[in-house]
């Protein structure tokens, strides 16, 4: 069974299914979604019927103008465009409704809600370099100094440099050092994290095994908080995040973040420090002894490849 539509005074046959499709779209429009649709799929362009509808008063002139422009689009593209507009509208509405209600915490072990690692501010999206470092490792200190002072500033807007914490268990104080860096991150952000890490690396010998043998955990925390203060971070706030969160093995405010960092480097097979990954794969060629020029030769190639 068919229904007749008029196009410029001439009758054009339409199937009942086509009529139902148009009616469905018009119902959505009536609900406040303005869509311009030239519904002529399956008919030659010289016989197409143009259906243009909108919800006056509920759409802007710009939206109605954009809808009207669809009349001149080839039929299949029009249908796809209309469907896309409707889907986006429905998805947007659904997402807004969901986000307006506090989501229930998923079951299972805790998972990070944001990517792990601390990216150096000012990076780009062409190439990603991940530095798996131990704050108690002399080789990590050497690599970090070269990258943070001589290399990274040359690639702002092009290369993202990310530091991942790798606490090495054979240096017990390494965990305390990384906890302090994560407390600085919580208190003052990524810029201060990188600055604090640089200063800890510069004073690293204060935390070597022989220097901390007779010191308590709290003694080490206090020394690290002093370094945080030297780069402009409130030491009291840092120490507060390092206090026990409760009785027993409750950990502190940054314990979960350190657990995630540890799980990440174990999952990705990182054992020695420093280890460098380029675009998520280990770059075994990179050495802690590389000069800035060697880093430049390495990165320039990959940046140029990405922009070719």
PDB file of C-alpha atoms in Angstrom:
ATOM      1  CA  UNK A   1       0.000   0.000   0.000  1.00  0.00           C
ATOM      2  CA  UNK A   2       1.303   3.443  -0.768  1.00  0.00           C
ATOM      3  CA  UNK A   3       0.696   7.060   0.121  1.00  0.00           C
ATOM      4  CA  UNK A   4       1.020  10.077  -2.188  1.00  0.00           C
ATOM      5  CA  UNK A   5       3.252  13.031  -1.386  1.00  0.00           C
ATOM      6  CA  UNK A   6       3.256  16.226  -3.430  1.00  0.00           C
ATOM      7  CA  UNK A   7       6.529  17.595  -4.777  1.00  0.00           C
ATOM      8  CA  UNK A   8       6.263  20.939  -6.516  1.00  0.00           C
ATOM      9  CA  UNK A   9       2.640  20.179  -7.331  1.00  0.00           C
ATOM     10  CA  UNK A  10       3.344  16.652  -8.667  1.00  0.00           C
ATOM     11  CA  UNK A  11       2.272  13.497  -6.794  1.00  0.00           C
ATOM     12  CA  UNK A  12       5.064  11.155  -5.747  1.00  0.00           C
ATOM     13  CA  UNK A  13       4.336   7.653  -4.487  1.00  0.00           C
ATOM     14  CA  UNK A  14       5.707   6.575  -1.131  1.00  0.00           C
ATOM     15  CA  UNK A  15       5.465   3.193   0.560  1.00  0.00           C
ATOM     16  CA  UNK A  16       3.775   2.810   3.955  1.00  0.00           C
ATOM     17  CA  UNK A  17       7.184   1.950   5.452  1.00  0.00           C
ATOM     18  CA  UNK A  18       8.592   5.191   4.114  1.00  0.00           C
ATOM     19  CA  UNK A  19       5.630   7.061   5.559  1.00  0.00           C
ATOM     20  CA  UNK A  20       6.173   5.428   8.937  1.00  0.00           C
ATOM     21  CA  UNK A  21       9.876   6.370   8.862  1.00  0.00           C
ATOM     22  CA  UNK A  22       9.006   9.976   8.093  1.00  0.00           C
ATOM     23  CA  UNK A  23       6.341  10.009  10.779  1.00  0.00           C
ATOM     24  CA  UNK A  24       8.852   8.699  13.326  1.00  0.00           C
ATOM     25  CA  UNK A  25      11.339  11.414  12.459  1.00  0.00           C
ATOM     26  CA  UNK A  26       8.624  14.065  12.609  1.00  0.00           C
ATOM     27  CA  UNK A  27       7.641  12.812  16.059  1.00  0.00           C
ATOM     28  CA  UNK A  28      11.177  13.370  17.246  1.00  0.00           C
ATOM     29  CA  UNK A  29      11.158  16.819  15.689  1.00  0.00           C
ATOM     30  CA  UNK A  30       7.922  17.627  17.454  1.00  0.00           C
ATOM     31  CA  UNK A  31       9.633  16.757  20.711  1.00  0.00           C
ATOM     32  CA  UNK A  32      12.056  19.570  20.125  1.00  0.00           C
ATOM     33  CA  UNK A  33      14.712  18.206  17.789  1.00  0.00           C
ATOM     34  CA  UNK A  34      14.850  20.225  14.574  1.00  0.00           C
ATOM     35  CA  UNK A  35      15.957  18.178  11.604  1.00  0.00           C
ATOM     36  CA  UNK A  36      15.833  19.011   7.887  1.00  0.00           C
ATOM     37  CA  UNK A  37      15.412  15.877   5.808  1.00  0.00           C
ATOM     38  CA  UNK A  38      15.213  15.288   2.084  1.00  0.00           C
ATOM     39  CA  UNK A  39      13.779  11.784   2.205  1.00  0.00           C
ATOM     40  CA  UNK A  40      14.192  10.392  -1.297  1.00  0.00           C
ATOM     41  CA  UNK A  41      16.271   7.249  -0.951  1.00  0.00           C
ATOM     42  CA  UNK A  42      15.533   4.857  -3.766  1.00  0.00           C
ATOM     43  CA  UNK A  43      14.182   7.495  -6.160  1.00  0.00           C
ATOM     44  CA  UNK A  44      16.041   9.389  -8.882  1.00  0.00           C
ATOM     45  CA  UNK A  45      17.026  12.901  -7.893  1.00  0.00           C
ATOM     46  CA  UNK A  46      14.671  14.465 -10.431  1.00  0.00           C
ATOM     47  CA  UNK A  47      11.715  12.892  -8.641  1.00  0.00           C
ATOM     48  CA  UNK A  48      12.858  13.297  -5.043  1.00  0.00           C
ATOM     49  CA  UNK A  49      10.411  14.541  -2.473  1.00  0.00           C
ATOM     50  CA  UNK A  50      11.785  17.012   0.021  1.00  0.00           C
ATOM     51  CA  UNK A  51      10.514  16.874   3.524  1.00  0.00           C
ATOM     52  CA  UNK A  52      11.669  19.754   5.661  1.00  0.00           C
ATOM     53  CA  UNK A  53      10.523  20.037   9.214  1.00  0.00           C
ATOM     54  CA  UNK A  54      11.614  21.770  12.350  1.00  0.00           C
ATOM     55  CA  UNK A  55      10.309  22.749  15.746  1.00  0.00           C
ATOM     56  CA  UNK A  56       9.882  26.535  15.532  1.00  0.00           C
ATOM     57  CA  UNK A  57      10.776  28.303  18.690  1.00  0.00           C
ATOM     58  CA  UNK A  58      12.781  25.338  19.940  1.00  0.00           C
ATOM     59  CA  UNK A  59      15.682  25.616  17.538  1.00  0.00           C
ATOM     60  CA  UNK A  60      17.958  28.484  16.648  1.00  0.00           C
ATOM     61  CA  UNK A  61      17.932  30.152  13.221  1.00  0.00           C
ATOM     62  CA  UNK A  62      21.358  28.617  12.630  1.00  0.00           C
ATOM     63  CA  UNK A  63      20.025  25.125  13.359  1.00  0.00           C
ATOM     64  CA  UNK A  64      17.024  25.661  11.072  1.00  0.00           C
ATOM     65  CA  UNK A  65      19.320  26.987   8.352  1.00  0.00           C
ATOM     66  CA  UNK A  66      21.568  23.944   8.701  1.00  0.00           C
ATOM     67  CA  UNK A  67      18.500  21.700   8.513  1.00  0.00           C
ATOM     68  CA  UNK A  68      17.239  23.423   5.372  1.00  0.00           C
ATOM     69  CA  UNK A  69      20.616  22.949   3.705  1.00  0.00           C
ATOM     70  CA  UNK A  70      20.077  19.185   3.853  1.00  0.00           C
ATOM     71  CA  UNK A  71      17.445  19.422   1.117  1.00  0.00           C
ATOM     72  CA  UNK A  72      20.142  19.656  -1.544  1.00  0.00           C
ATOM     73  CA  UNK A  73      22.207  16.746  -0.231  1.00  0.00           C
ATOM     74  CA  UNK A  74      22.010  13.479  -2.236  1.00  0.00           C
ATOM     75  CA  UNK A  75      19.312  11.227  -0.715  1.00  0.00           C
ATOM     76  CA  UNK A  76      21.456   8.474   0.917  1.00  0.00           C
ATOM     77  CA  UNK A  77      23.705  11.052   2.529  1.00  0.00           C
ATOM     78  CA  UNK A  78      20.652  12.944   3.780  1.00  0.00           C
ATOM     79  CA  UNK A  79      19.268   9.869   5.475  1.00  0.00           C
ATOM     80  CA  UNK A  80      22.611   9.069   7.074  1.00  0.00           C
ATOM     81  CA  UNK A  81      23.024  12.669   8.213  1.00  0.00           C
ATOM     82  CA  UNK A  82      19.537  12.797   9.726  1.00  0.00           C
ATOM     83  CA  UNK A  83      20.092   9.506  11.519  1.00  0.00           C
ATOM     84  CA  UNK A  84      23.412  10.786  12.836  1.00  0.00           C
ATOM     85  CA  UNK A  85      21.818  13.978  14.128  1.00  0.00           C
ATOM     86  CA  UNK A  86      19.093  12.047  15.897  1.00  0.00           C
ATOM     87  CA  UNK A  87      21.553   9.542  17.384  1.00  0.00           C
ATOM     88  CA  UNK A  88      23.830  12.305  18.675  1.00  0.00           C
ATOM     89  CA  UNK A  89      20.886  14.101  20.225  1.00  0.00           C
ATOM     90  CA  UNK A  90      19.663  10.939  21.947  1.00  0.00           C
ATOM     91  CA  UNK A  91      23.179  10.004  23.111  1.00  0.00           C
ATOM     92  CA  UNK A  92      23.855  13.486  24.442  1.00  0.00           C
ATOM     93  CA  UNK A  93      20.581  13.524  26.355  1.00  0.00           C
ATOM     94  CA  UNK A  94      21.192  10.043  27.744  1.00  0.00           C
ATOM     95  CA  UNK A  95      24.766  10.871  28.787  1.00  0.00           C
ATOM     96  CA  UNK A  96      23.681  14.073  30.509  1.00  0.00           C
ATOM     97  CA  UNK A  97      21.018  12.197  32.433  1.00  0.00           C
ATOM     98  CA  UNK A  98      23.455   9.510  33.527  1.00  0.00           C
ATOM     99  CA  UNK A  99      26.132  11.975  34.624  1.00  0.00           C
ATOM    100  CA  UNK A 100      23.604  13.933  36.645  1.00  0.00           C
ATOM    101  CA  UNK A 101      23.277  10.935  38.965  1.00  0.00           C
ATOM    102  CA  UNK A 102      26.198   9.769  41.074  1.00  0.00           C
ATOM    103  CA  UNK A 103      27.421   6.496  39.561  1.00  0.00           C
ATOM    104  CA  UNK A 104      27.755   3.457  41.753  1.00  0.00           C
ATOM    105  CA  UNK A 105      31.327   2.341  42.398  1.00  0.00           C
ATOM    106  CA  UNK A 106      32.097  -0.802  40.354  1.00  0.00           C
ATOM    107  CA  UNK A 107      32.940  -4.024  42.149  1.00  0.00           C
ATOM    108  CA  UNK A 108      36.347  -5.677  42.098  1.00  0.00           C
ATOM    109  CA  UNK A 109      39.760  -4.245  42.954  1.00  0.00           C
ATOM    110  CA  UNK A 110      40.260  -0.464  42.797  1.00  0.00           C
ATOM    111  CA  UNK A 111      41.042   0.874  39.326  1.00  0.00           C
ATOM    112  CA  UNK A 112      42.470   4.276  38.354  1.00  0.00           C
ATOM    113  CA  UNK A 113      39.965   6.669  36.809  1.00  0.00           C
ATOM    114  CA  UNK A 114      42.680   8.592  34.950  1.00  0.00           C
ATOM    115  CA  UNK A 115      45.795   7.398  33.061  1.00  0.00           C
ATOM    116  CA  UNK A 116      48.749   6.560  35.291  1.00  0.00           C
ATOM    117  CA  UNK A 117      52.061   8.382  35.213  1.00  0.00           C
ATOM    118  CA  UNK A 118      52.786  12.090  35.451  1.00  0.00           C
ATOM    119  CA  UNK A 119      53.066  13.923  32.143  1.00  0.00           C
ATOM    120  CA  UNK A 120      55.324  16.936  31.894  1.00  0.00           C
ATOM    121  CA  UNK A 121      53.122  19.976  31.188  1.00  0.00           C
ATOM    122  CA  UNK A 122      53.514  21.407  27.702  1.00  0.00           C
ATOM    123  CA  UNK A 123      53.798  18.109  25.877  1.00  0.00           C
ATOM    124  CA  UNK A 124      52.272  17.254  22.535  1.00  0.00           C
ATOM    125  CA  UNK A 125      50.403  14.404  20.938  1.00  0.00           C
ATOM    126  CA  UNK A 126      52.819  13.348  18.198  1.00  0.00           C
ATOM    127  CA  UNK A 127      55.119  11.077  20.199  1.00  0.00           C
ATOM    128  CA  UNK A 128      54.864   9.648  23.730  1.00  0.00           C
ATOM    129  CA  UNK A 129      58.001   8.949  25.796  1.00  0.00           C
ATOM    130  CA  UNK A 130      57.556   7.170  29.121  1.00  0.00           C
ATOM    131  CA  UNK A 131      60.331   7.241  31.702  1.00  0.00           C
ATOM    132  CA  UNK A 132      60.205   4.467  34.295  1.00  0.00           C
ATOM    133  CA  UNK A 133      62.401   5.852  37.062  1.00  0.00           C
ATOM    134  CA  UNK A 134      63.444   5.135  40.628  1.00  0.00           C
ATOM    135  CA  UNK A 135      64.144   8.228  42.715  1.00  0.00           C
ATOM    136  CA  UNK A 136      66.883   6.286  44.531  1.00  0.00           C
ATOM    137  CA  UNK A 137      68.629   5.149  41.327  1.00  0.00           C
ATOM    138  CA  UNK A 138      71.725   7.124  40.190  1.00  0.00           C
ATOM    139  CA  UNK A 139      71.146   6.151  36.545  1.00  0.00           C
ATOM    140  CA  UNK A 140      67.575   7.379  36.707  1.00  0.00           C
ATOM    141  CA  UNK A 141      68.888  10.666  38.105  1.00  0.00           C
ATOM    142  CA  UNK A 142      71.275  11.048  35.186  1.00  0.00           C
ATOM    143  CA  UNK A 143      68.628  10.386  32.558  1.00  0.00           C
ATOM    144  CA  UNK A 144      66.037  12.608  34.241  1.00  0.00           C
ATOM    145  CA  UNK A 145      68.407  15.555  34.394  1.00  0.00           C
ATOM    146  CA  UNK A 146      69.223  15.316  30.687  1.00  0.00           C
ATOM    147  CA  UNK A 147      65.619  14.903  29.607  1.00  0.00           C
ATOM    148  CA  UNK A 148      64.019  17.474  31.902  1.00  0.00           C
ATOM    149  CA  UNK A 149      66.561  20.258  31.407  1.00  0.00           C
ATOM    150  CA  UNK A 150      67.957  19.763  27.891  1.00  0.00           C
ATOM    151  CA  UNK A 151      65.602  17.605  25.847  1.00  0.00           C
ATOM    152  CA  UNK A 152      61.950  18.069  26.830  1.00  0.00           C
ATOM    153  CA  UNK A 153      61.962  21.886  26.449  1.00  0.00           C
ATOM    154  CA  UNK A 154      62.862  21.429  22.768  1.00  0.00           C
ATOM    155  CA  UNK A 155      59.817  19.290  22.059  1.00  0.00           C
ATOM    156  CA  UNK A 156      56.996  21.175  23.714  1.00  0.00           C
ATOM    157  CA  UNK A 157      53.794  20.739  21.753  1.00  0.00           C
ATOM    158  CA  UNK A 158      55.241  17.687  19.998  1.00  0.00           C
ATOM    159  CA  UNK A 159      56.372  15.051  22.494  1.00  0.00           C
ATOM    160  CA  UNK A 160      54.734  14.042  25.765  1.00  0.00           C
ATOM    161  CA  UNK A 161      57.175  12.933  28.461  1.00  0.00           C
ATOM    162  CA  UNK A 162      55.641  10.833  31.244  1.00  0.00           C
ATOM    163  CA  UNK A 163      57.306   9.754  34.487  1.00  0.00           C
ATOM    164  CA  UNK A 164      56.283   6.467  36.069  1.00  0.00           C
ATOM    165  CA  UNK A 165      57.280   5.703  39.658  1.00  0.00           C
ATOM    166  CA  UNK A 166      59.284   2.500  40.084  1.00  0.00           C
ATOM    167  CA  UNK A 167      60.027   1.875  43.759  1.00  0.00           C
ATOM    168  CA  UNK A 168      62.807  -0.720  43.946  1.00  0.00           C
ATOM    169  CA  UNK A 169      62.278  -2.960  47.015  1.00  0.00           C
ATOM    170  CA  UNK A 170      65.976  -3.547  47.678  1.00  0.00           C
ATOM    171  CA  UNK A 171      66.145   0.103  48.691  1.00  0.00           C
ATOM    172  CA  UNK A 172      63.473   0.292  51.402  1.00  0.00           C
ATOM    173  CA  UNK A 173      63.586   4.091  51.411  1.00  0.00           C
ATOM    174  CA  UNK A 174      62.714   4.137  47.698  1.00  0.00           C
ATOM    175  CA  UNK A 175      59.038   3.612  48.549  1.00  0.00           C
ATOM    176  CA  UNK A 176      59.112   6.568  50.941  1.00  0.00           C
ATOM    177  CA  UNK A 177      60.710   8.758  48.280  1.00  0.00           C
ATOM    178  CA  UNK A 178      58.049   7.868  45.724  1.00  0.00           C
ATOM    179  CA  UNK A 179      55.271   8.312  48.260  1.00  0.00           C
ATOM    180  CA  UNK A 180      56.541  11.828  48.912  1.00  0.00           C
ATOM    181  CA  UNK A 181      56.598  12.602  45.183  1.00  0.00           C
ATOM    182  CA  UNK A 182      52.999  11.406  44.820  1.00  0.00           C
ATOM    183  CA  UNK A 183      51.989  13.491  47.838  1.00  0.00           C
ATOM    184  CA  UNK A 184      53.545  16.518  46.104  1.00  0.00           C
ATOM    185  CA  UNK A 185      51.549  15.650  42.983  1.00  0.00           C
ATOM    186  CA  UNK A 186      48.323  15.575  44.997  1.00  0.00           C
ATOM    187  CA  UNK A 187      49.095  18.823  46.787  1.00  0.00           C
ATOM    188  CA  UNK A 188      50.608  20.911  43.990  1.00  0.00           C
ATOM    189  CA  UNK A 189      50.169  19.245  40.599  1.00  0.00           C
ATOM    190  CA  UNK A 190      52.342  17.917  37.779  1.00  0.00           C
ATOM    191  CA  UNK A 191      54.627  20.955  37.435  1.00  0.00           C
ATOM    192  CA  UNK A 192      55.731  20.687  41.065  1.00  0.00           C
ATOM    193  CA  UNK A 193      55.995  16.908  40.815  1.00  0.00           C
ATOM    194  CA  UNK A 194      58.579  17.287  38.059  1.00  0.00           C
ATOM    195  CA  UNK A 195      60.364  20.069  39.920  1.00  0.00           C
ATOM    196  CA  UNK A 196      60.383  18.105  43.173  1.00  0.00           C
ATOM    197  CA  UNK A 197      61.645  14.982  41.396  1.00  0.00           C
ATOM    198  CA  UNK A 198      64.518  16.965  39.915  1.00  0.00           C
ATOM    199  CA  UNK A 199      65.484  18.307  43.325  1.00  0.00           C
ATOM    200  CA  UNK A 200      65.280  14.871  44.964  1.00  0.00           C
ATOM    201  CA  UNK A 201      67.498  13.468  42.227  1.00  0.00           C
ATOM    202  CA  UNK A 202      69.943  16.333  42.818  1.00  0.00           C
ATOM    203  CA  UNK A 203      70.085  15.502  46.548  1.00  0.00           C
ATOM    204  CA  UNK A 204      69.741  11.784  46.023  1.00  0.00           C
ATOM    205  CA  UNK A 205      72.883  10.791  47.943  1.00  0.00           C
ATOM    206  CA  UNK A 206      71.141  11.916  51.158  1.00  0.00           C
ATOM    207  CA  UNK A 207      68.858   8.917  50.761  1.00  0.00           C
ATOM    208  CA  UNK A 208      71.304   6.192  49.833  1.00  0.00           C
ATOM    209  CA  UNK A 209      71.296   3.019  51.931  1.00  0.00           C
ATOM    210  CA  UNK A 210      74.246   3.965  54.126  1.00  0.00           C
ATOM    211  CA  UNK A 211      72.789   7.427  54.812  1.00  0.00           C
ATOM    212  CA  UNK A 212      69.371   6.260  56.022  1.00  0.00           C
ATOM    213  CA  UNK A 213      70.339   3.083  57.850  1.00  0.00           C
ATOM    214  CA  UNK A 214      69.737   4.593  61.300  1.00  0.00           C
ATOM    215  CA  UNK A 215      66.822   6.836  60.304  1.00  0.00           C
ATOM    216  CA  UNK A 216      63.162   6.166  60.905  1.00  0.00           C
ATOM    217  CA  UNK A 217      60.493   6.283  58.241  1.00  0.00           C
ATOM    218  CA  UNK A 218      59.220   9.544  59.681  1.00  0.00           C
ATOM    219  CA  UNK A 219      62.744  11.034  59.632  1.00  0.00           C
ATOM    220  CA  UNK A 220      62.957  10.322  55.913  1.00  0.00           C
ATOM    221  CA  UNK A 221      59.501  11.761  55.287  1.00  0.00           C
ATOM    222  CA  UNK A 222      60.469  14.984  57.058  1.00  0.00           C
ATOM    223  CA  UNK A 223      63.620  15.380  54.965  1.00  0.00           C
ATOM    224  CA  UNK A 224      61.604  14.852  51.803  1.00  0.00           C
ATOM    225  CA  UNK A 225      59.017  17.387  52.985  1.00  0.00           C
ATOM    226  CA  UNK A 226      61.835  19.895  53.433  1.00  0.00           C
ATOM    227  CA  UNK A 227      62.820  19.380  49.808  1.00  0.00           C
ATOM    228  CA  UNK A 228      59.181  19.895  48.820  1.00  0.00           C
ATOM    229  CA  UNK A 229      59.188  23.198  50.716  1.00  0.00           C
ATOM    230  CA  UNK A 230      62.338  24.252  48.845  1.00  0.00           C
ATOM    231  CA  UNK A 231      60.432  24.071  45.543  1.00  0.00           C
ATOM    232  CA  UNK A 232      57.419  25.956  46.877  1.00  0.00           C
ATOM    233  CA  UNK A 233      55.163  23.131  48.099  1.00  0.00           C
ATOM    234  CA  UNK A 234      53.572  23.268  51.532  1.00  0.00           C
ATOM    235  CA  UNK A 235      55.489  20.715  53.602  1.00  0.00           C
ATOM    236  CA  UNK A 236      52.715  20.291  56.185  1.00  0.00           C
ATOM    237  CA  UNK A 237      50.265  19.273  53.457  1.00  0.00           C
ATOM    238  CA  UNK A 238      52.751  16.765  52.091  1.00  0.00           C
ATOM    239  CA  UNK A 239      53.341  15.230  55.525  1.00  0.00           C
ATOM    240  CA  UNK A 240      49.607  15.051  56.144  1.00  0.00           C
ATOM    241  CA  UNK A 241      49.203  12.833  53.090  1.00  0.00           C
ATOM    242  CA  UNK A 242      51.991  10.591  54.349  1.00  0.00           C
ATOM    243  CA  UNK A 243      50.460   9.930  57.760  1.00  0.00           C
ATOM    244  CA  UNK A 244      48.875   6.503  58.412  1.00  0.00           C
ATOM    245  CA  UNK A 245      45.293   6.435  57.202  1.00  0.00           C
ATOM    246  CA  UNK A 246      44.156   4.205  60.050  1.00  0.00           C
ATOM    247  CA  UNK A 247      45.029   1.247  62.238  1.00  0.00           C
ATOM    248  CA  UNK A 248      46.974  -1.769  61.022  1.00  0.00           C
ATOM    249  CA  UNK A 249      48.181  -1.793  57.416  1.00  0.00           C
ATOM    250  CA  UNK A 250      45.831   0.954  56.255  1.00  0.00           C
ATOM    251  CA  UNK A 251      48.594   2.716  54.349  1.00  0.00           C
ATOM    252  CA  UNK A 252      48.356   6.438  53.677  1.00  0.00           C
ATOM    253  CA  UNK A 253      46.679   8.789  51.224  1.00  0.00           C
ATOM    254  CA  UNK A 254      49.012   7.861  48.360  1.00  0.00           C
ATOM    255  CA  UNK A 255      49.361   4.118  48.967  1.00  0.00           C
ATOM    256  CA  UNK A 256      46.765   3.172  46.354  1.00  0.00           C
ATOM    257  CA  UNK A 257      48.423   5.338  43.731  1.00  0.00           C
ATOM    258  CA  UNK A 258      51.799   3.697  44.433  1.00  0.00           C
ATOM    259  CA  UNK A 259      50.151   0.273  44.167  1.00  0.00           C
ATOM    260  CA  UNK A 260      48.782   1.187  40.740  1.00  0.00           C
ATOM    261  CA  UNK A 261      52.183   2.485  39.630  1.00  0.00           C
ATOM    262  CA  UNK A 262      53.787  -0.764  40.764  1.00  0.00           C
ATOM    263  CA  UNK A 263      51.157  -2.895  39.047  1.00  0.00           C
ATOM    264  CA  UNK A 264      51.642  -0.906  35.850  1.00  0.00           C
ATOM    265  CA  UNK A 265      55.407  -1.396  35.590  1.00  0.00           C
ATOM    266  CA  UNK A 266      55.109  -5.067  36.516  1.00  0.00           C
ATOM    267  CA  UNK A 267      52.422  -5.585  33.891  1.00  0.00           C
ATOM    268  CA  UNK A 268      54.616  -3.935  31.273  1.00  0.00           C
ATOM    269  CA  UNK A 269      57.685  -5.950  32.217  1.00  0.00           C
ATOM    270  CA  UNK A 270      59.796  -3.130  33.644  1.00  0.00           C
ATOM    271  CA  UNK A 271      62.467  -4.310  36.068  1.00  0.00           C
ATOM    272  CA  UNK A 272      65.607  -2.208  35.747  1.00  0.00           C
ATOM    273  CA  UNK A 273      65.673   1.565  36.001  1.00  0.00           C
ATOM    274  CA  UNK A 274      65.702   3.647  34.021  1.00  0.00           C
ATOM    275  CA  UNK A 275      63.576   2.009  31.340  1.00  0.00           C
ATOM    276  CA  UNK A 276      62.199   4.080  28.470  1.00  0.00           C
ATOM    277  CA  UNK A 277      59.146   3.299  26.360  1.00  0.00           C
ATOM    278  CA  UNK A 278      58.400   5.011  23.064  1.00  0.00           C
ATOM    279  CA  UNK A 279      54.722   4.977  22.077  1.00  0.00           C
ATOM    280  CA  UNK A 280      54.074   2.163  24.583  1.00  0.00           C
ATOM    281  CA  UNK A 281      56.913  -0.112  23.436  1.00  0.00           C
ATOM    282  CA  UNK A 282      60.254  -0.489  25.208  1.00  0.00           C
ATOM    283  CA  UNK A 283      63.027   1.467  23.514  1.00  0.00           C
ATOM    284  CA  UNK A 284      65.963  -0.696  24.568  1.00  0.00           C
ATOM    285  CA  UNK A 285      68.392   1.442  22.625  1.00  0.00           C
ATOM    286  CA  UNK A 286      67.971   4.397  24.990  1.00  0.00           C
ATOM    287  CA  UNK A 287      70.729   4.748  27.578  1.00  0.00           C
ATOM    288  CA  UNK A 288      70.925   6.754  30.775  1.00  0.00           C
ATOM    289  CA  UNK A 289      74.225   8.080  29.440  1.00  0.00           C
ATOM    290  CA  UNK A 290      72.721   9.575  26.279  1.00  0.00           C
ATOM    291  CA  UNK A 291      73.581  13.180  25.556  1.00  0.00           C
ATOM    292  CA  UNK A 292      70.992  15.709  24.446  1.00  0.00           C
ATOM    293  CA  UNK A 293      72.223  15.304  20.857  1.00  0.00           C
ATOM    294  CA  UNK A 294      71.617  11.555  20.966  1.00  0.00           C
ATOM    295  CA  UNK A 295      68.111  12.167  22.278  1.00  0.00           C
ATOM    296  CA  UNK A 296      67.562  14.693  19.476  1.00  0.00           C
ATOM    297  CA  UNK A 297      68.623  12.215  16.792  1.00  0.00           C
ATOM    298  CA  UNK A 298      66.274   9.619  18.256  1.00  0.00           C
ATOM    299  CA  UNK A 299      63.236  11.857  18.712  1.00  0.00           C
ATOM    300  CA  UNK A 300      63.590  13.952  15.558  1.00  0.00           C
ATOM    301  CA  UNK A 301      63.192  10.883  13.378  1.00  0.00           C
ATOM    302  CA  UNK A 302      59.991   9.771  15.088  1.00  0.00           C
ATOM    303  CA  UNK A 303      58.499  13.268  15.190  1.00  0.00           C
ATOM    304  CA  UNK A 304      59.213  13.699  11.485  1.00  0.00           C
ATOM    305  CA  UNK A 305      57.771  10.290  10.673  1.00  0.00           C
ATOM    306  CA  UNK A 306      54.591  11.184  12.514  1.00  0.00           C
ATOM    307  CA  UNK A 307      54.183  14.485  10.624  1.00  0.00           C
ATOM    308  CA  UNK A 308      54.981  13.211   7.124  1.00  0.00           C
TER     309      UNK A 308
END
